[in-house]
Amino acid sequence: MANAELGTVVVVGASLAGARAVQALRREGFTGRLVVVGAEPHWPPYDRPPLSKQVLTGDWEPEQARLRGLDAFDAELVLGRRAVSLDLDGGSVVLDDGTAVPFDGLVVATGASPRVLPGVSPSLGGVHLLRTFDDAVALRRDLSVPGRRVAVVGAGFIGSEVASSCRALGLDVTLIEALDLPLQRILGAGMGQVAADLHRAHGVTLRLAVGVRQLVGDDRVESIVLSDGSTLTADVVVVGIGVVPVTDWLEGSGLVIDDGVVCDEACVAAGSEGRVVAAGDVARWHNPLFDVSMRVEHWTNASEQAAHAAKALVHGAEVAGPFAPVPYFWSDQHGTKFQFVGTSAATDDVVVVEGSIDEGKFVAGYGRDGIVVGALCVNWPARMNPWRKAIESRDPFT
């Protein structure tokens, strides 16, 4: 698709991916009308990683999490409005106030929404999700009361970071996880044990291999009944049990939806004839480096994929080429930095190949079918690039 054919481009999602798409569209030479639709009222958008760390602990004021340098891109902002449907044939996005926004090209960057605990009233005080700017402000306010006892449901990265931040505030913290270990689904059992030991060393109480049966309280949560029948007292409950891509508004549009917007190697949405691209948490694309379909919920991917998707929209998939990154994410917990490159699966071979767990500085390599597919670097940033190159080169795992 040539740039001249794009009179109007609509970006749905005033997120990191949406913001990076705006920047990239202009950088790639698109000079037409650019409309950004955002369900939240915030612009510039904000970074999510500080919400569970610096903002929550009070080291940053919330406004410091804003992305910068986005005011000079001549984009029309439609904020506080949610996209409810896509008319692909007619070329328009329908908003929750009935407005139809026409487009020649569309960037889907609607991200993901957090899962909620079933059966919990949304009006029950003291129960929080942590996904948005407003979520972080509300949780920070609730944690500012001295002596609050905090229960975190879900020991993935968000739950683990919240537990770490709450301990930094001197609060009593219990971390509840349905699996046997924290981060087990992401890092495997061996590295999950490392994460568990780290939490315990910093005073976090772990309740593992249990779920939540019920939250007890009238106007405000008072306690949690777990699936093993035990009860623990809690003044604040933070739910971090994963997210789902925001694709409900695309049902019936003609796009292919399967745990995200299904895209080709260039991030062009299947069924869109080149008029729609997707980026960030909502996008599922075929990564030829690993020869798998993947959906990645991390900061670096949202930024890089948005730039690639914008290029594909302006110049076409053939010019943009395949989007074939080595995924990367990081997490800071209790003063320890976890950095991961590549992919992981439950059946991977995982071996500490450099450094020592006991010394708190090491690299764990992940191998699959005799090939290096991932590496976890703990407190050792200098080893990230060499391992990234090993994954790109498909080096043997020995």
mmCIF file of C-alpha atoms in Angstrom:
data_model
loop_
_atom_site.group_PDB
_atom_site.id
_atom_site.type_symbol
_atom_site.label_atom_id
_atom_site.label_comp_id
_atom_site.label_asym_id
_atom_site.label_seq_id
_atom_site.Cartn_x
_atom_site.Cartn_y
_atom_site.Cartn_z
ATOM 1 C CA MET A 1 0.000 0.000 0.000
ATOM 2 C CA ALA A 2 1.491 3.319 -0.993
ATOM 3 C CA ASN A 3 1.452 6.246 1.392
ATOM 4 C CA ALA A 4 -0.722 8.258 -1.022
ATOM 5 C CA GLU A 5 -3.587 5.791 -0.518
ATOM 6 C CA LEU A 6 -3.770 6.587 3.190
ATOM 7 C CA GLY A 7 -5.887 9.679 3.643
ATOM 8 C CA THR A 8 -6.810 8.949 7.271
ATOM 9 C CA VAL A 9 -5.202 6.576 9.751
ATOM 10 C CA VAL A 10 -6.950 5.781 13.027
ATOM 11 C CA VAL A 11 -4.983 4.430 15.992
ATOM 12 C CA VAL A 12 -7.241 2.705 18.530
ATOM 13 C CA GLY A 13 -5.459 2.643 21.862
ATOM 14 C CA ALA A 14 -3.786 5.609 23.565
ATOM 15 C CA SER A 15 -1.184 3.260 24.988
ATOM 16 C CA LEU A 16 2.574 2.815 24.654
ATOM 17 C CA ALA A 17 1.985 0.868 21.436
ATOM 18 C CA GLY A 18 -0.475 3.493 20.209
ATOM 19 C CA ALA A 19 1.919 6.339 20.979
ATOM 20 C CA ARG A 20 4.845 4.620 19.289
ATOM 21 C CA ALA A 21 2.649 3.930 16.272
ATOM 22 C CA VAL A 22 1.827 7.648 16.026
ATOM 23 C CA GLN A 23 5.511 8.527 16.106
ATOM 24 C CA ALA A 24 6.411 5.854 13.551
ATOM 25 C CA LEU A 25 3.624 6.774 11.136
ATOM 26 C CA ARG A 26 4.954 10.314 10.867
ATOM 27 C CA ARG A 27 8.526 9.069 10.718
ATOM 28 C CA GLU A 28 7.614 6.757 7.825
ATOM 29 C CA GLY A 29 6.278 9.717 5.866
ATOM 30 C CA PHE A 30 2.537 9.572 6.521
ATOM 31 C CA THR A 31 1.263 13.153 6.268
ATOM 32 C CA GLY A 32 -2.502 12.603 6.273
ATOM 33 C CA ARG A 33 -5.127 12.855 8.992
ATOM 34 C CA LEU A 34 -4.177 10.945 12.127
ATOM 35 C CA VAL A 35 -6.784 10.172 14.801
ATOM 36 C CA VAL A 36 -5.996 8.555 18.172
ATOM 37 C CA VAL A 37 -8.886 6.941 20.058
ATOM 38 C CA GLY A 38 -8.300 6.163 23.739
ATOM 39 C CA ALA A 39 -10.626 4.613 26.301
ATOM 40 C CA GLU A 40 -8.778 6.416 29.091
ATOM 41 C CA PRO A 41 -8.662 10.224 29.361
ATOM 42 C CA HIS A 42 -4.885 10.420 29.673
ATOM 43 C CA TRP A 43 -2.506 11.962 27.143
ATOM 44 C CA PRO A 44 0.403 11.740 26.896
ATOM 45 C CA PRO A 45 0.087 8.025 27.690
ATOM 46 C CA TYR A 46 1.982 6.584 30.620
ATOM 47 C CA ASP A 47 4.511 3.827 31.110
ATOM 48 C CA ARG A 48 3.050 0.834 32.900
ATOM 49 C CA PRO A 49 6.234 -0.629 34.479
ATOM 50 C CA PRO A 50 6.664 2.176 37.057
ATOM 51 C CA LEU A 51 3.059 1.780 38.225
ATOM 52 C CA SER A 52 3.877 -1.373 40.219
ATOM 53 C CA LYS A 53 7.219 -0.051 41.421
ATOM 54 C CA GLN A 54 8.273 3.626 41.664
ATOM 55 C CA VAL A 55 4.740 5.060 41.627
ATOM 56 C CA LEU A 56 3.444 2.528 44.143
ATOM 57 C CA THR A 57 6.290 3.075 46.590
ATOM 58 C CA GLY A 58 6.053 6.866 46.321
ATOM 59 C CA ASP A 59 9.516 7.278 44.787
ATOM 60 C CA TRP A 60 7.788 8.844 41.776
ATOM 61 C CA GLU A 61 4.765 11.058 41.585
ATOM 62 C CA PRO A 62 2.235 9.530 39.154
ATOM 63 C CA GLU A 63 2.832 12.235 36.540
ATOM 64 C CA GLN A 64 6.457 11.136 36.237
ATOM 65 C CA ALA A 65 5.266 7.947 34.525
ATOM 66 C CA ARG A 66 4.039 9.906 31.504
ATOM 67 C CA LEU A 67 5.663 9.317 28.116
ATOM 68 C CA ARG A 68 7.267 12.460 26.715
ATOM 69 C CA GLY A 69 7.748 14.037 23.308
ATOM 70 C CA LEU A 70 4.322 13.230 21.856
ATOM 71 C CA ASP A 71 2.794 16.682 21.399
ATOM 72 C CA ALA A 72 4.244 17.546 17.999
ATOM 73 C CA PHE A 73 2.762 14.806 15.821
ATOM 74 C CA ASP A 74 -0.375 16.613 14.647
ATOM 75 C CA ALA A 75 -2.785 13.939 15.824
ATOM 76 C CA GLU A 76 -6.467 14.431 16.674
ATOM 77 C CA LEU A 77 -7.197 13.016 20.120
ATOM 78 C CA VAL A 78 -10.494 11.324 20.955
ATOM 79 C CA LEU A 79 -10.021 10.422 24.617
ATOM 80 C CA GLY A 80 -12.373 8.853 27.136
ATOM 81 C CA ARG A 81 -14.132 7.025 24.299
ATOM 82 C CA ARG A 82 -14.092 3.258 23.805
ATOM 83 C CA ALA A 83 -14.226 1.528 20.416
ATOM 84 C CA VAL A 84 -17.217 -0.834 20.387
ATOM 85 C CA SER A 85 -17.177 -2.208 16.838
ATOM 86 C CA LEU A 86 -15.282 -2.202 13.559
ATOM 87 C CA ASP A 87 -16.952 -1.815 10.174
ATOM 88 C CA LEU A 88 -14.168 -3.149 8.008
ATOM 89 C CA ASP A 89 -16.112 -2.986 4.749
ATOM 90 C CA GLY A 90 -17.266 0.567 5.393
ATOM 91 C CA GLY A 91 -13.918 1.622 6.793
ATOM 92 C CA SER A 92 -14.956 3.027 10.161
ATOM 93 C CA VAL A 93 -14.530 2.498 13.887
ATOM 94 C CA VAL A 94 -17.705 2.922 15.945
ATOM 95 C CA LEU A 95 -17.290 4.456 19.405
ATOM 96 C CA ASP A 96 -19.340 4.050 22.567
ATOM 97 C CA ASP A 97 -21.111 7.378 21.969
ATOM 98 C CA GLY A 98 -22.280 6.234 18.525
ATOM 99 C CA THR A 99 -19.694 8.212 16.584
ATOM 100 C CA ALA A 100 -18.256 6.508 13.504
ATOM 101 C CA VAL A 101 -14.637 7.458 12.811
ATOM 102 C CA PRO A 102 -13.693 6.749 9.163
ATOM 103 C CA PHE A 103 -10.284 5.365 8.224
ATOM 104 C CA ASP A 104 -8.197 4.254 5.295
ATOM 105 C CA GLY A 105 -5.706 2.540 7.570
ATOM 106 C CA LEU A 106 -6.150 1.276 11.127
ATOM 107 C CA VAL A 107 -3.716 0.470 13.939
ATOM 108 C CA VAL A 108 -5.179 -1.787 16.653
ATOM 109 C CA ALA A 109 -3.333 -1.116 19.912
ATOM 110 C CA THR A 110 -6.058 -1.763 22.485
ATOM 111 C CA GLY A 111 -3.802 -3.811 24.745
ATOM 112 C CA ALA A 112 -5.208 -6.158 27.344
ATOM 113 C CA SER A 113 -7.481 -5.982 30.370
ATOM 114 C CA PRO A 114 -6.874 -7.656 33.743
ATOM 115 C CA ARG A 115 -8.728 -10.791 34.775
ATOM 116 C CA VAL A 116 -10.971 -10.402 37.799
ATOM 117 C CA LEU A 117 -11.768 -12.795 40.615
ATOM 118 C CA PRO A 118 -15.128 -14.440 39.892
ATOM 119 C CA GLY A 119 -17.933 -13.608 42.271
ATOM 120 C CA VAL A 120 -16.275 -10.525 43.769
ATOM 121 C CA SER A 121 -18.421 -7.407 43.852
ATOM 122 C CA PRO A 122 -16.742 -4.475 42.051
ATOM 123 C CA SER A 123 -17.977 -2.193 44.832
ATOM 124 C CA LEU A 124 -16.132 -4.054 47.607
ATOM 125 C CA GLY A 125 -13.642 -1.617 49.096
ATOM 126 C CA GLY A 126 -9.982 -2.471 49.392
ATOM 127 C CA VAL A 127 -9.892 -4.742 46.317
ATOM 128 C CA HIS A 128 -7.650 -3.518 43.507
ATOM 129 C CA LEU A 129 -6.488 -4.356 40.035
ATOM 130 C CA LEU A 130 -3.284 -2.749 38.780
ATOM 131 C CA ARG A 131 -3.297 -1.987 35.080
ATOM 132 C CA THR A 132 -4.005 1.696 34.603
ATOM 133 C CA PHE A 133 -2.749 5.050 35.829
ATOM 134 C CA ASP A 134 -5.912 5.477 37.908
ATOM 135 C CA ASP A 135 -5.524 1.962 39.373
ATOM 136 C CA ALA A 136 -2.043 2.857 40.616
ATOM 137 C CA VAL A 137 -3.207 6.121 42.192
ATOM 138 C CA ALA A 138 -6.092 4.387 43.994
ATOM 139 C CA LEU A 139 -3.899 1.535 45.260
ATOM 140 C CA ARG A 140 -1.172 3.911 46.394
ATOM 141 C CA ARG A 141 -3.750 5.861 48.412
ATOM 142 C CA ASP A 142 -5.032 2.656 50.045
ATOM 143 C CA LEU A 143 -1.522 1.496 50.940
ATOM 144 C CA SER A 144 -0.680 4.820 52.608
ATOM 145 C CA VAL A 145 -2.635 3.866 55.748
ATOM 146 C CA PRO A 146 -0.115 2.546 58.324
ATOM 147 C CA GLY A 147 -0.465 -1.083 59.340
ATOM 148 C CA ARG A 148 -2.431 -2.232 56.330
ATOM 149 C CA ARG A 149 -2.230 -5.994 55.753
ATOM 150 C CA VAL A 150 -1.934 -6.780 52.061
ATOM 151 C CA ALA A 151 -2.849 -9.952 50.191
ATOM 152 C CA VAL A 152 -1.657 -10.239 46.596
ATOM 153 C CA VAL A 153 -3.465 -12.827 44.487
ATOM 154 C CA GLY A 154 -1.254 -14.097 41.681
ATOM 155 C CA ALA A 155 2.539 -14.452 41.753
ATOM 156 C CA GLY A 156 3.308 -13.516 38.168
ATOM 157 C CA PHE A 157 5.372 -10.440 37.445
ATOM 158 C CA ILE A 158 2.730 -7.874 38.455
ATOM 159 C CA GLY A 159 1.854 -9.696 41.672
ATOM 160 C CA SER A 160 5.505 -10.263 42.547
ATOM 161 C CA GLU A 161 6.396 -6.616 41.923
ATOM 162 C CA VAL A 162 3.451 -5.400 43.988
ATOM 163 C CA ALA A 163 4.479 -7.701 46.835
ATOM 164 C CA SER A 164 8.014 -6.302 46.629
ATOM 165 C CA SER A 165 6.779 -2.696 46.629
ATOM 166 C CA CYS A 166 4.482 -3.320 49.590
ATOM 167 C CA ARG A 167 7.339 -4.820 51.581
ATOM 168 C CA ALA A 168 9.437 -1.749 50.730
ATOM 169 C CA LEU A 169 6.652 0.280 52.352
ATOM 170 C CA GLY A 170 6.969 -1.862 55.476
ATOM 171 C CA LEU A 171 3.608 -3.574 55.063
ATOM 172 C CA ASP A 172 2.633 -7.127 55.988
ATOM 173 C CA VAL A 173 2.309 -9.037 52.687
ATOM 174 C CA THR A 174 0.941 -12.447 51.764
ATOM 175 C CA LEU A 175 1.398 -13.653 48.178
ATOM 176 C CA ILE A 176 -1.152 -16.236 47.005
ATOM 177 C CA GLU A 177 -0.464 -18.417 43.963
ATOM 178 C CA ALA A 178 -2.435 -21.296 42.448
ATOM 179 C CA LEU A 179 0.721 -22.923 41.061
ATOM 180 C CA ASP A 180 3.456 -24.524 43.124
ATOM 181 C CA LEU A 181 5.869 -21.595 42.758
ATOM 182 C CA PRO A 182 5.950 -17.897 41.786
ATOM 183 C CA LEU A 183 6.685 -17.207 38.103
ATOM 184 C CA GLN A 184 6.580 -20.938 37.401
ATOM 185 C CA ARG A 185 4.581 -20.605 34.196
ATOM 186 C CA ILE A 186 7.034 -18.034 32.827
ATOM 187 C CA LEU A 187 10.423 -19.169 34.122
ATOM 188 C CA GLY A 188 9.940 -22.835 35.005
ATOM 189 C CA ALA A 189 10.120 -24.603 38.348
ATOM 190 C CA GLY A 190 13.838 -24.148 39.009
ATOM 191 C CA MET A 191 13.812 -20.381 38.592
ATOM 192 C CA GLY A 192 10.419 -20.226 40.296
ATOM 193 C CA GLN A 193 12.109 -21.634 43.387
ATOM 194 C CA VAL A 194 14.687 -18.830 43.165
ATOM 195 C CA ALA A 195 11.836 -16.311 43.107
ATOM 196 C CA ALA A 196 10.120 -17.999 46.061
ATOM 197 C CA ASP A 197 13.316 -17.919 48.127
ATOM 198 C CA LEU A 198 13.770 -14.228 47.305
ATOM 199 C CA HIS A 199 10.268 -13.362 48.515
ATOM 200 C CA ARG A 200 10.689 -15.309 51.739
ATOM 201 C CA ALA A 201 14.081 -13.700 52.387
ATOM 202 C CA HIS A 202 12.368 -10.299 52.279
ATOM 203 C CA GLY A 203 9.505 -11.155 54.602
ATOM 204 C CA VAL A 204 6.741 -12.067 52.156
ATOM 205 C CA THR A 205 4.474 -14.884 53.337
ATOM 206 C CA LEU A 206 3.824 -17.333 50.486
ATOM 207 C CA ARG A 207 0.650 -19.376 50.154
ATOM 208 C CA LEU A 208 1.297 -21.640 47.183
ATOM 209 C CA ALA A 209 -0.797 -24.213 45.314
ATOM 210 C CA VAL A 210 -4.022 -22.641 46.622
ATOM 211 C CA GLY A 211 -6.738 -20.528 45.056
ATOM 212 C CA VAL A 212 -9.187 -17.959 46.403
ATOM 213 C CA ARG A 213 -12.625 -19.230 47.349
ATOM 214 C CA GLN A 214 -14.170 -16.060 48.744
ATOM 215 C CA LEU A 215 -13.491 -12.496 49.847
ATOM 216 C CA VAL A 216 -15.227 -11.653 53.122
ATOM 217 C CA GLY A 217 -16.431 -8.181 54.058
ATOM 218 C CA ASP A 218 -19.465 -5.898 53.871
ATOM 219 C CA ASP A 219 -18.371 -2.510 52.543
ATOM 220 C CA ARG A 220 -14.663 -3.351 52.648
ATOM 221 C CA VAL A 221 -12.672 -6.562 52.425
ATOM 222 C CA GLU A 222 -11.739 -8.032 55.793
ATOM 223 C CA SER A 223 -10.428 -11.505 55.009
ATOM 224 C CA ILE A 224 -9.882 -14.115 52.304
ATOM 225 C CA VAL A 225 -11.049 -17.717 52.351
ATOM 226 C CA LEU A 226 -8.648 -19.918 50.399
ATOM 227 C CA SER A 227 -9.420 -23.100 48.479
ATOM 228 C CA ASP A 228 -7.891 -25.250 51.248
ATOM 229 C CA GLY A 229 -10.419 -23.820 53.723
ATOM 230 C CA SER A 230 -7.971 -21.564 55.554
ATOM 231 C CA THR A 231 -8.653 -17.869 56.160
ATOM 232 C CA LEU A 232 -6.259 -14.950 56.237
ATOM 233 C CA THR A 233 -6.916 -11.381 57.320
ATOM 234 C CA ALA A 234 -6.445 -8.664 54.721
ATOM 235 C CA ASP A 235 -7.220 -4.948 54.576
ATOM 236 C CA VAL A 236 -6.077 -4.599 50.959
ATOM 237 C CA VAL A 237 -6.293 -7.229 48.208
ATOM 238 C CA VAL A 238 -4.449 -6.794 44.911
ATOM 239 C CA VAL A 239 -5.524 -9.127 42.111
ATOM 240 C CA GLY A 240 -2.869 -9.946 39.523
ATOM 241 C CA ILE A 241 -4.038 -13.134 37.821
ATOM 242 C CA GLY A 242 -3.217 -12.252 34.243
ATOM 243 C CA VAL A 243 -4.802 -10.329 31.398
ATOM 244 C CA VAL A 244 -6.854 -10.966 28.254
ATOM 245 C CA PRO A 245 -6.411 -9.071 24.976
ATOM 246 C CA VAL A 246 -9.063 -6.416 24.310
ATOM 247 C CA THR A 247 -10.659 -7.801 21.139
ATOM 248 C CA ASP A 248 -14.369 -7.902 22.020
ATOM 249 C CA TRP A 249 -15.027 -4.859 19.828
ATOM 250 C CA LEU A 250 -13.593 -6.708 16.821
ATOM 251 C CA GLU A 251 -15.882 -9.740 16.968
ATOM 252 C CA GLY A 252 -17.741 -10.188 13.689
ATOM 253 C CA SER A 253 -15.601 -7.599 11.912
ATOM 254 C CA GLY A 254 -13.934 -10.039 9.539
ATOM 255 C CA LEU A 255 -10.595 -9.933 11.322
ATOM 256 C CA VAL A 256 -9.301 -13.238 12.673
ATOM 257 C CA ILE A 257 -9.366 -13.340 16.475
ATOM 258 C CA ASP A 258 -7.614 -16.079 18.449
ATOM 259 C CA ASP A 259 -6.275 -14.901 21.814
ATOM 260 C CA GLY A 260 -5.460 -11.613 20.117
ATOM 261 C CA VAL A 261 -5.650 -10.148 16.621
ATOM 262 C CA VAL A 262 -4.057 -12.739 14.338
ATOM 263 C CA CYS A 263 -1.425 -11.155 12.078
ATOM 264 C CA ASP A 264 1.133 -12.229 9.520
ATOM 265 C CA GLU A 265 4.901 -11.898 9.955
ATOM 266 C CA ALA A 266 4.728 -8.169 9.180
ATOM 267 C CA CYS A 267 1.996 -7.504 11.816
ATOM 268 C CA VAL A 268 -0.741 -7.032 9.169
ATOM 269 C CA ALA A 269 -4.075 -8.335 10.478
ATOM 270 C CA ALA A 270 -5.420 -11.421 8.736
ATOM 271 C CA GLY A 271 -8.565 -10.651 6.758
ATOM 272 C CA SER A 272 -7.855 -6.933 6.464
ATOM 273 C CA GLU A 273 -6.324 -6.837 2.950
ATOM 274 C CA GLY A 274 -3.490 -4.726 4.302
ATOM 275 C CA ARG A 275 -5.663 -1.991 5.821
ATOM 276 C CA VAL A 276 -5.281 -3.037 9.468
ATOM 277 C CA VAL A 277 -2.180 -3.697 11.558
ATOM 278 C CA ALA A 278 -1.899 -4.579 15.245
ATOM 279 C CA ALA A 279 0.756 -4.025 17.891
ATOM 280 C CA GLY A 280 1.376 -4.607 21.571
ATOM 281 C CA ASP A 281 -0.445 -6.911 23.972
ATOM 282 C CA VAL A 282 -3.381 -7.352 21.585
ATOM 283 C CA ALA A 283 -1.356 -8.625 18.606
ATOM 284 C CA ARG A 284 -0.687 -12.296 17.829
ATOM 285 C CA TRP A 285 1.752 -12.727 14.981
ATOM 286 C CA HIS A 286 4.007 -15.372 13.486
ATOM 287 C CA ASN A 287 7.585 -14.817 14.627
ATOM 288 C CA PRO A 288 9.778 -16.517 12.009
ATOM 289 C CA LEU A 289 12.825 -16.529 14.281
ATOM 290 C CA PHE A 290 11.154 -19.152 16.466
ATOM 291 C CA ASP A 291 8.656 -20.331 13.819
ATOM 292 C CA VAL A 292 5.753 -19.935 16.246
ATOM 293 C CA SER A 293 2.733 -17.720 16.709
ATOM 294 C CA MET A 294 3.182 -15.532 19.767
ATOM 295 C CA ARG A 295 1.546 -12.735 21.709
ATOM 296 C CA VAL A 296 3.925 -10.797 23.957
ATOM 297 C CA GLU A 297 2.785 -8.669 26.909
ATOM 298 C CA HIS A 298 5.933 -6.657 27.527
ATOM 299 C CA TRP A 299 7.105 -3.058 27.158
ATOM 300 C CA THR A 300 9.862 -3.586 24.604
ATOM 301 C CA ASN A 301 7.648 -5.584 22.282
ATOM 302 C CA ALA A 302 4.885 -2.966 22.373
ATOM 303 C CA SER A 303 7.323 -0.239 21.374
ATOM 304 C CA GLU A 304 9.188 -2.155 18.662
ATOM 305 C CA GLN A 305 6.145 -3.868 17.203
ATOM 306 C CA ALA A 306 4.239 -0.594 16.905
ATOM 307 C CA ALA A 307 7.053 0.879 14.810
ATOM 308 C CA HIS A 308 7.124 -2.182 12.560
ATOM 309 C CA ALA A 309 3.342 -2.283 12.177
ATOM 310 C CA ALA A 310 3.277 1.398 11.217
ATOM 311 C CA LYS A 311 5.901 0.779 8.550
ATOM 312 C CA ALA A 312 3.854 -2.113 7.165
ATOM 313 C CA LEU A 313 0.726 0.053 7.053
ATOM 314 C CA VAL A 314 2.442 2.927 5.241
ATOM 315 C CA HIS A 315 4.684 0.995 2.846
ATOM 316 C CA GLY A 316 3.181 -2.496 2.736
ATOM 317 C CA ALA A 317 4.126 -5.842 4.274
ATOM 318 C CA GLU A 318 6.722 -6.665 1.616
ATOM 319 C CA VAL A 319 8.668 -3.467 2.276
ATOM 320 C CA ALA A 320 8.392 -3.802 6.062
ATOM 321 C CA GLY A 321 9.445 -7.448 6.019
ATOM 322 C CA PRO A 322 8.972 -9.858 8.915
ATOM 323 C CA PHE A 323 8.933 -8.748 12.541
ATOM 324 C CA ALA A 324 11.313 -11.296 14.088
ATOM 325 C CA PRO A 325 12.553 -10.011 17.456
ATOM 326 C CA VAL A 326 14.052 -11.845 20.379
ATOM 327 C CA PRO A 327 11.469 -11.023 23.089
ATOM 328 C CA TYR A 328 12.813 -9.236 26.141
ATOM 329 C CA PHE A 329 11.380 -8.301 29.514
ATOM 330 C CA TRP A 330 12.601 -7.317 32.933
ATOM 331 C CA SER A 331 11.333 -7.212 36.481
ATOM 332 C CA ASP A 332 12.679 -5.575 39.645
ATOM 333 C CA GLN A 333 11.836 -7.359 42.890
ATOM 334 C CA HIS A 334 13.325 -6.771 46.347
ATOM 335 C CA GLY A 335 16.357 -5.054 44.839
ATOM 336 C CA THR A 336 17.006 -7.926 42.422
ATOM 337 C CA LYS A 337 16.827 -7.404 38.669
ATOM 338 C CA PHE A 338 15.449 -10.225 36.530
ATOM 339 C CA GLN A 339 16.047 -9.851 32.780
ATOM 340 C CA PHE A 340 14.873 -12.426 30.267
ATOM 341 C CA VAL A 341 15.549 -12.737 26.548
ATOM 342 C CA GLY A 342 13.954 -15.273 24.218
ATOM 343 C CA THR A 343 11.111 -17.645 24.963
ATOM 344 C CA SER A 344 10.423 -20.349 27.502
ATOM 345 C CA ALA A 345 8.233 -23.433 27.770
ATOM 346 C CA ALA A 346 7.507 -25.938 30.508
ATOM 347 C CA THR A 347 9.508 -28.645 28.716
ATOM 348 C CA ASP A 348 12.666 -26.550 28.200
ATOM 349 C CA ASP A 349 15.994 -27.639 29.642
ATOM 350 C CA VAL A 350 17.070 -24.982 32.157
ATOM 351 C CA VAL A 351 20.668 -24.858 33.389
ATOM 352 C CA VAL A 352 22.611 -22.251 35.361
ATOM 353 C CA VAL A 353 25.458 -21.664 32.919
ATOM 354 C CA GLU A 354 27.198 -18.627 34.425
ATOM 355 C CA GLY A 355 27.596 -17.329 37.943
ATOM 356 C CA SER A 356 25.896 -18.746 41.020
ATOM 357 C CA ILE A 357 22.407 -18.670 42.501
ATOM 358 C CA ASP A 358 23.935 -18.529 45.987
ATOM 359 C CA GLU A 359 25.864 -15.390 45.045
ATOM 360 C CA GLY A 360 22.722 -13.785 43.591
ATOM 361 C CA LYS A 361 24.304 -13.137 40.189
ATOM 362 C CA PHE A 362 23.852 -15.717 37.466
ATOM 363 C CA VAL A 363 22.583 -16.654 34.006
ATOM 364 C CA ALA A 364 20.202 -19.561 33.424
ATOM 365 C CA GLY A 365 20.093 -20.822 29.848
ATOM 366 C CA TYR A 366 16.935 -22.296 28.294
ATOM 367 C CA GLY A 367 17.328 -24.989 25.658
ATOM 368 C CA ARG A 368 14.806 -26.662 23.369
ATOM 369 C CA ASP A 369 15.556 -29.419 20.884
ATOM 370 C CA GLY A 370 19.257 -28.753 21.382
ATOM 371 C CA ILE A 371 18.991 -25.024 20.552
ATOM 372 C CA VAL A 372 19.337 -21.983 22.828
ATOM 373 C CA VAL A 373 15.900 -20.329 23.028
ATOM 374 C CA GLY A 374 16.123 -18.165 26.147
ATOM 375 C CA ALA A 375 18.247 -16.832 28.984
ATOM 376 C CA LEU A 376 17.445 -15.413 32.399
ATOM 377 C CA CYS A 377 20.053 -12.937 33.635
ATOM 378 C CA VAL A 378 19.775 -12.143 37.338
ATOM 379 C CA ASN A 379 21.673 -9.043 38.480
ATOM 380 C CA TRP A 380 23.907 -9.358 35.427
ATOM 381 C CA PRO A 381 22.827 -6.913 32.665
ATOM 382 C CA ALA A 382 26.140 -7.194 30.820
ATOM 383 C CA ARG A 383 25.305 -10.765 29.784
ATOM 384 C CA MET A 384 22.060 -9.842 28.019
ATOM 385 C CA ASN A 385 23.437 -8.953 24.590
ATOM 386 C CA PRO A 386 25.701 -12.009 24.225
ATOM 387 C CA TRP A 387 22.786 -14.282 25.029
ATOM 388 C CA ARG A 388 20.470 -12.373 22.726
ATOM 389 C CA LYS A 389 22.969 -12.955 19.903
ATOM 390 C CA ALA A 390 23.198 -16.652 20.773
ATOM 391 C CA ILE A 391 19.411 -16.935 20.491
ATOM 392 C CA GLU A 392 19.329 -15.042 17.190
ATOM 393 C CA SER A 393 22.040 -17.322 15.831
ATOM 394 C CA ARG A 394 20.227 -20.436 17.086
ATOM 395 C CA ASP A 395 23.366 -21.605 18.826
ATOM 396 C CA PRO A 396 23.432 -25.176 20.177
ATOM 397 C CA PHE A 397 22.446 -25.667 23.790
ATOM 398 C CA THR A 398 24.988 -27.882 25.490
#
